[in-house]
Amino acid sequence: MSVFSLAEREREAALASELAALTERHRQACPPYRRILDAIAARPPYERLVELPWLPVRLFKTHELRSVREDQVFRVLTSSGTTGQQPSRVYLDREAAAAQTRMLAATLREVLGERRLPMLIVDSRSVVRDPTLSARGAGVLGMMNFGRDHTFVLDDRGGVDAEAVEAFLARHGGERFLVFGFTFMVWLHLRGLGVDLSQGVLIHSGGWKRLAEQAVDNAEFRRRLAAECGLSRIHNFYGMVEQIGTVFLEGPEGDGLYCPDFADVVIRDPESWQEAPVGEPGLIEVVSTLPTSYPGHVLLTEDLGVVRGVDDGHWPGKRFEVLGRLPRAEARGCSDTMGQG
């Protein structure tokens, strides 16, 4: 069953109801969250997604926000804090951990199919061996669950392992296979390989800042990979540790990112906090029903984005684009209440 099935009106009705109930559940179970809602006088009913109270994503770097008892915490996930910055901490119980794994798999199944595909990883094996496991390493390790016969494009010194790639293609080059890597790594290393990757399905994410510095946008990225190594099935995705398991997936035509049925985005005007109309950029708010063990179901990110269309693309729902980070991001609002009460 597809997780890209709901038109926007149906999605809005289903999610507003479920997320309103989740808001009240977290209000009861998480005292710091309750203080925030009390301070901003947030009260149901919330009839539309835009009416739901949001948390700035950076709160997870500075505060312990969980809606389960300490002895119920099954896993604590941390984001990659930049230098001098605290990483986010996300608390999962067994139920939430199982749900995020299941729904991530259901989302990627849309473009990968039911069976695990042979997997080419545009990185080195050392990235998953590091005991501290960077965000990049965690991303690679997470995606390895969706592939088999894992083959790394780079050796431990960061150079291309041409022999390994050629051996992989000798085994699997005539059938569909999965290629995964972070966007800049893919751009840097795949184009010069001189091999035929036309049977591959590329999943990539992150690293656009360095490409933007080289004046490479998404259209150029897709065009060059198709021309230089035959990769035409390409899917970027947008996601974050604070809403683990929820990814917004690029459609086959590269015309934007789409929301799975259990999630959505709201683009907010950073001056008025009202919802920006289609075509107008603003701050991206992400909503998802998956965060049940911590109040991460309605999050204002520090990323700028724009909705390009609604119910007019490959999949139904909003079709949006990420434009980059808000300079020196400082989203004010709910976080200002944390010192009160």
Coordinates of C-alpha atoms in Angstrom, one line a residue:
M1 CA 0.0 0.0 0.0
S2 CA 1.4 3.4 -1.0
V3 CA 2.3 6.0 1.6
F4 CA 1.9 8.7 -1.1
S5 CA -1.9 8.4 -1.6
L6 CA -3.7 11.3 0.1
A7 CA -4.7 14.5 -1.6
E8 CA -4.0 17.6 0.4
R9 CA -7.6 18.1 1.7
E10 CA -7.8 14.5 3.0
R11 CA -4.3 14.6 4.5
E12 CA -5.1 17.9 6.3
A13 CA -8.3 16.5 7.8
A14 CA -6.6 13.2 8.9
L15 CA -3.4 14.8 10.2
A16 CA -5.0 17.8 12.0
S17 CA -7.1 15.4 14.1
E18 CA -4.3 12.9 14.9
L19 CA -1.8 15.6 15.7
A20 CA -4.2 17.5 17.9
A21 CA -4.7 14.3 19.9
L22 CA -0.9 13.8 20.0
T23 CA -0.4 17.4 21.2
E24 CA -2.7 16.7 24.2
R25 CA -0.9 13.4 24.9
H26 CA 2.5 15.1 25.0
R27 CA 1.0 17.9 27.1
Q28 CA 0.0 15.4 29.8
A29 CA 3.2 13.3 29.6
C30 CA 6.0 15.9 29.2
P31 CA 6.1 18.7 31.9
P32 CA 8.4 21.1 30.0
Y33 CA 6.2 20.8 26.9
R34 CA 3.1 21.5 29.1
R35 CA 4.8 24.7 30.4
I36 CA 5.5 25.9 26.9
L37 CA 1.8 25.3 25.8
D38 CA 0.6 27.0 29.0
A39 CA 2.9 30.0 28.5
I40 CA 1.6 30.6 24.9
A41 CA -2.0 29.8 25.9
A42 CA -2.2 27.0 23.3
R43 CA -5.6 25.3 23.6
P44 CA -7.6 23.0 21.4
P45 CA -9.4 22.7 19.1
Y46 CA -6.8 22.8 16.4
E47 CA -8.8 22.4 13.2
R48 CA -6.0 23.0 10.7
L49 CA -2.3 22.1 10.7
V50 CA -1.3 25.7 10.7
E51 CA -3.2 26.2 14.1
L52 CA -1.1 23.5 15.9
P53 CA 1.5 24.9 18.3
W54 CA 5.1 24.3 17.1
L55 CA 8.4 23.9 18.8
P56 CA 11.6 25.4 17.3
V57 CA 13.8 22.4 16.4
R58 CA 16.7 23.8 18.3
L59 CA 15.0 23.2 21.6
F60 CA 16.1 19.6 21.4
K61 CA 19.7 20.8 21.6
T62 CA 19.1 22.5 24.9
H63 CA 16.3 20.7 26.8
E64 CA 15.3 17.2 27.6
L65 CA 12.0 16.7 26.0
R66 CA 10.5 13.2 26.4
S67 CA 7.0 11.8 27.0
V68 CA 8.0 8.4 28.3
R69 CA 9.5 7.4 31.6
E70 CA 13.3 7.2 31.8
D71 CA 13.1 3.4 32.2
Q72 CA 11.0 3.2 28.9
V73 CA 13.7 4.9 26.8
F74 CA 14.9 2.3 24.3
R75 CA 17.3 4.5 22.3
V76 CA 18.6 8.1 22.4
L77 CA 19.5 9.6 19.0
T78 CA 21.8 12.5 18.7
S79 CA 22.2 14.9 15.7
S80 CA 25.5 16.2 14.4
G81 CA 25.9 19.5 16.4
T82 CA 28.2 21.9 14.5
T83 CA 31.4 23.0 16.3
G84 CA 30.6 24.4 19.7
Q85 CA 27.0 23.5 19.5
Q86 CA 25.1 20.9 21.5
P87 CA 23.6 18.0 19.5
S88 CA 19.9 17.4 19.6
R89 CA 18.8 14.5 21.7
V90 CA 15.7 12.5 20.8
Y91 CA 14.2 9.8 23.1
L92 CA 12.6 6.7 21.6
D93 CA 10.7 3.9 23.3
R94 CA 10.4 0.6 21.6
E95 CA 7.1 1.4 20.0
A96 CA 8.4 4.7 18.5
A97 CA 11.6 3.1 17.3
A98 CA 9.7 0.3 15.5
A99 CA 7.3 2.8 13.9
Q100 CA 10.0 5.0 12.5
T101 CA 11.9 2.0 11.0
R102 CA 8.6 0.7 9.5
M103 CA 7.5 4.0 8.0
L104 CA 10.9 4.9 6.6
A105 CA 10.9 1.5 4.9
A106 CA 7.4 2.1 3.5
T107 CA 8.5 5.5 2.1
L108 CA 11.6 4.2 0.4
R109 CA 9.7 1.1 -1.0
E110 CA 8.0 3.5 -3.3
V111 CA 11.1 3.9 -5.4
L112 CA 13.2 0.8 -4.4
G113 CA 10.5 -1.9 -4.6
E114 CA 9.9 -4.7 -2.1
R115 CA 13.2 -6.6 -2.3
R116 CA 16.5 -5.5 -1.0
L117 CA 18.7 -4.3 -3.9
P118 CA 22.5 -4.7 -4.3
M119 CA 23.9 -1.5 -2.8
L120 CA 26.7 0.8 -3.9
I121 CA 27.7 3.3 -1.2
V122 CA 29.4 6.5 -2.2
D123 CA 31.6 6.6 0.9
S124 CA 34.3 4.6 2.7
R125 CA 33.7 1.7 5.1
S126 CA 35.6 3.6 7.8
V127 CA 32.6 6.0 8.1
V128 CA 30.6 3.2 9.7
R129 CA 33.5 1.8 11.8
D130 CA 34.0 4.9 13.8
P131 CA 32.7 4.1 17.4
T132 CA 31.5 7.7 17.8
L133 CA 29.5 7.4 14.6
S134 CA 29.1 10.7 12.9
A135 CA 25.8 11.8 11.4
R136 CA 27.1 10.8 8.0
G137 CA 28.1 7.4 9.4
A138 CA 24.7 7.0 11.0
G139 CA 23.0 7.9 7.7
V140 CA 25.0 5.3 5.8
L141 CA 24.4 2.7 8.5
G142 CA 20.6 3.4 8.4
M143 CA 20.4 3.1 4.7
M144 CA 22.4 -0.1 4.6
N145 CA 19.2 -1.8 6.0
F146 CA 17.7 -1.3 2.6
G147 CA 20.4 -3.0 0.5
R148 CA 22.5 -6.1 0.3
D149 CA 26.0 -7.0 -1.0
H150 CA 27.2 -3.6 0.3
T151 CA 30.1 -2.2 -1.7
F152 CA 31.9 1.0 -0.8
V153 CA 33.0 3.3 -3.7
L154 CA 35.9 4.8 -1.6
D155 CA 38.8 3.1 0.2
D156 CA 39.7 3.9 3.7
R157 CA 42.0 6.7 2.5
G158 CA 39.1 8.4 0.7
G159 CA 40.2 7.5 -2.8
V160 CA 38.0 5.7 -5.4
D161 CA 38.2 1.9 -5.2
A162 CA 37.8 1.3 -8.9
E163 CA 38.3 -2.5 -8.6
A164 CA 35.5 -2.8 -6.0
V165 CA 33.1 -0.8 -8.2
E166 CA 34.0 -2.8 -11.3
A167 CA 33.5 -6.1 -9.4
F168 CA 30.1 -4.9 -8.1
L169 CA 29.0 -3.9 -11.6
A170 CA 30.2 -7.3 -13.0
R171 CA 27.9 -9.0 -10.4
H172 CA 24.9 -6.6 -10.5
G173 CA 25.3 -4.0 -13.3
G174 CA 22.6 -5.7 -15.5
E175 CA 19.9 -5.5 -12.8
R176 CA 18.4 -2.8 -10.6
F177 CA 20.7 -1.7 -7.8
L178 CA 20.7 0.9 -5.1
V179 CA 23.2 3.8 -5.0
F180 CA 23.3 5.9 -1.8
G181 CA 25.5 8.8 -0.8
F182 CA 25.5 12.3 0.5
T183 CA 24.9 14.8 -2.3
F184 CA 28.3 16.4 -2.4
M185 CA 30.1 13.0 -2.2
V186 CA 28.0 11.7 -5.1
W187 CA 28.8 14.8 -7.2
L188 CA 32.5 14.6 -6.4
H189 CA 33.1 10.9 -6.9
L190 CA 30.4 9.3 -9.2
R191 CA 30.8 11.5 -12.3
G192 CA 34.4 10.6 -12.9
L193 CA 34.1 6.9 -12.5
G194 CA 33.6 6.2 -16.2
V195 CA 31.2 3.4 -15.6
D196 CA 27.6 2.6 -16.6
L197 CA 25.3 3.1 -13.7
S198 CA 22.1 3.2 -15.8
Q199 CA 20.4 0.4 -13.8
G200 CA 21.0 2.2 -10.5
V201 CA 18.5 4.0 -8.3
L202 CA 20.2 6.9 -6.5
I203 CA 19.0 8.1 -3.1
H204 CA 20.9 11.1 -1.8
S205 CA 20.6 13.9 0.7
G206 CA 22.4 16.8 2.3
G207 CA 25.5 18.7 1.1
W208 CA 23.8 21.2 -1.2
K209 CA 25.7 24.1 0.3
R210 CA 29.0 23.1 -1.2
L211 CA 27.3 22.4 -4.5
A212 CA 25.6 25.8 -4.5
E213 CA 29.1 27.4 -4.0
Q214 CA 30.0 25.7 -7.4
A215 CA 26.7 27.0 -8.9
V216 CA 25.3 23.5 -9.2
D217 CA 21.6 23.3 -8.7
N218 CA 19.3 20.2 -8.6
A219 CA 18.6 20.4 -12.4
E220 CA 22.3 20.5 -13.2
F221 CA 23.1 17.7 -10.7
R222 CA 20.5 15.4 -12.4
R223 CA 21.5 16.4 -15.9
R224 CA 25.2 15.7 -15.4
L225 CA 24.8 12.4 -13.6
A226 CA 22.5 11.2 -16.4
A227 CA 24.9 12.3 -19.1
E228 CA 28.1 11.1 -17.4
C229 CA 27.2 7.8 -15.8
G230 CA 23.7 7.0 -17.0
L231 CA 21.9 7.6 -13.6
S232 CA 18.4 8.8 -14.4
R233 CA 16.4 7.4 -11.4
I234 CA 17.4 10.0 -8.8
H235 CA 15.7 10.8 -5.5
N236 CA 16.8 13.5 -3.1
F237 CA 15.3 13.4 0.3
Y238 CA 14.8 15.8 3.2
G239 CA 14.6 14.7 6.8
M240 CA 16.1 15.3 10.3
V241 CA 16.9 13.3 13.4
E242 CA 14.3 15.3 15.4
Q243 CA 11.6 13.6 13.3
I244 CA 13.4 10.3 12.7
G245 CA 11.7 8.0 10.2
T246 CA 10.0 10.8 8.3
V247 CA 11.5 11.6 5.0
F248 CA 10.2 13.9 2.3
L249 CA 11.1 12.2 -1.0
E250 CA 11.9 13.8 -4.4
G251 CA 9.6 12.7 -7.2
P252 CA 10.9 10.8 -10.3
E253 CA 10.9 14.0 -12.4
G254 CA 12.9 16.0 -9.9
D255 CA 10.1 18.6 -9.6
G256 CA 10.1 18.8 -5.8
L257 CA 9.9 16.9 -2.5
Y258 CA 6.7 15.1 -1.5
C259 CA 5.1 14.4 1.8
P260 CA 4.2 10.8 2.9
D261 CA 0.6 10.4 4.1
F262 CA 1.7 10.6 7.8
A263 CA 3.5 13.9 7.4
D264 CA 3.2 17.4 5.9
V265 CA 4.9 20.7 5.7
V266 CA 3.7 24.3 6.5
I267 CA 5.7 27.2 5.1
R268 CA 5.5 30.1 7.5
D269 CA 6.3 33.7 6.9
P270 CA 9.1 34.5 9.3
E271 CA 7.7 37.9 10.1
S272 CA 4.0 37.1 10.7
W273 CA 4.3 33.4 11.3
Q274 CA 1.2 33.0 9.1
E275 CA 1.2 30.3 6.4
A276 CA 2.9 31.5 3.3
P277 CA 0.9 31.1 0.0
V278 CA 2.1 28.7 -2.7
G279 CA 5.2 30.1 -4.4
E280 CA 6.1 32.4 -1.5
P281 CA 9.2 31.3 0.5
G282 CA 9.3 31.0 4.3
L283 CA 10.5 28.8 7.2
I284 CA 9.7 25.1 6.9
E285 CA 7.6 23.6 9.6
V286 CA 7.5 19.8 9.5
V287 CA 4.6 17.8 11.0
S288 CA 4.5 14.0 11.5
T289 CA 2.5 11.5 13.5
L290 CA 5.6 9.4 14.2
P291 CA 7.1 11.2 17.3
T292 CA 5.0 9.6 20.0
S293 CA 7.7 9.2 22.7
Y294 CA 8.8 12.9 22.6
P295 CA 7.0 16.1 21.5
G296 CA 8.6 16.4 18.0
H297 CA 5.4 16.1 16.0
V298 CA 5.2 19.8 15.0
L299 CA 8.6 21.4 14.5
L300 CA 9.7 24.7 13.1
T301 CA 13.0 24.1 11.3
E302 CA 15.7 26.6 10.5
D303 CA 15.4 25.9 6.8
L304 CA 13.9 28.1 4.2
G305 CA 11.5 26.5 1.7
V306 CA 8.7 27.1 -0.7
V307 CA 5.6 25.1 -1.8
R308 CA 5.8 24.8 -5.6
G309 CA 2.4 23.1 -6.1
V310 CA -0.5 21.2 -4.5
D311 CA -2.0 18.0 -5.9
D312 CA -0.3 18.7 -9.3
G313 CA 2.6 16.3 -9.4
H314 CA 3.7 12.7 -9.5
W315 CA 2.2 12.0 -6.1
P316 CA -0.7 13.9 -4.4
G317 CA -0.2 16.5 -1.7
K318 CA 2.2 19.4 -1.4
R319 CA 5.3 19.6 -3.6
F320 CA 8.0 21.7 -2.1
E321 CA 11.6 22.8 -2.4
V322 CA 14.2 23.5 0.3
L323 CA 16.0 26.7 -0.4
G324 CA 18.7 26.6 2.3
R325 CA 19.4 27.5 5.9
L326 CA 18.1 30.7 7.4
P327 CA 21.2 32.9 7.9
R328 CA 22.3 32.7 11.6
A329 CA 19.0 30.9 12.2
E330 CA 17.1 32.2 15.2
A331 CA 13.5 31.3 15.2
R332 CA 11.8 33.1 18.1
G333 CA 8.5 32.0 19.5
C334 CA 7.8 29.1 21.7
S335 CA 11.4 28.7 22.8
D336 CA 11.2 32.2 24.5
T337 CA 8.9 30.7 27.1
M338 CA 11.3 28.0 28.3
G339 CA 12.7 30.3 30.9
Q340 CA 9.3 31.2 32.3
G341 CA 7.3 29.5 35.0

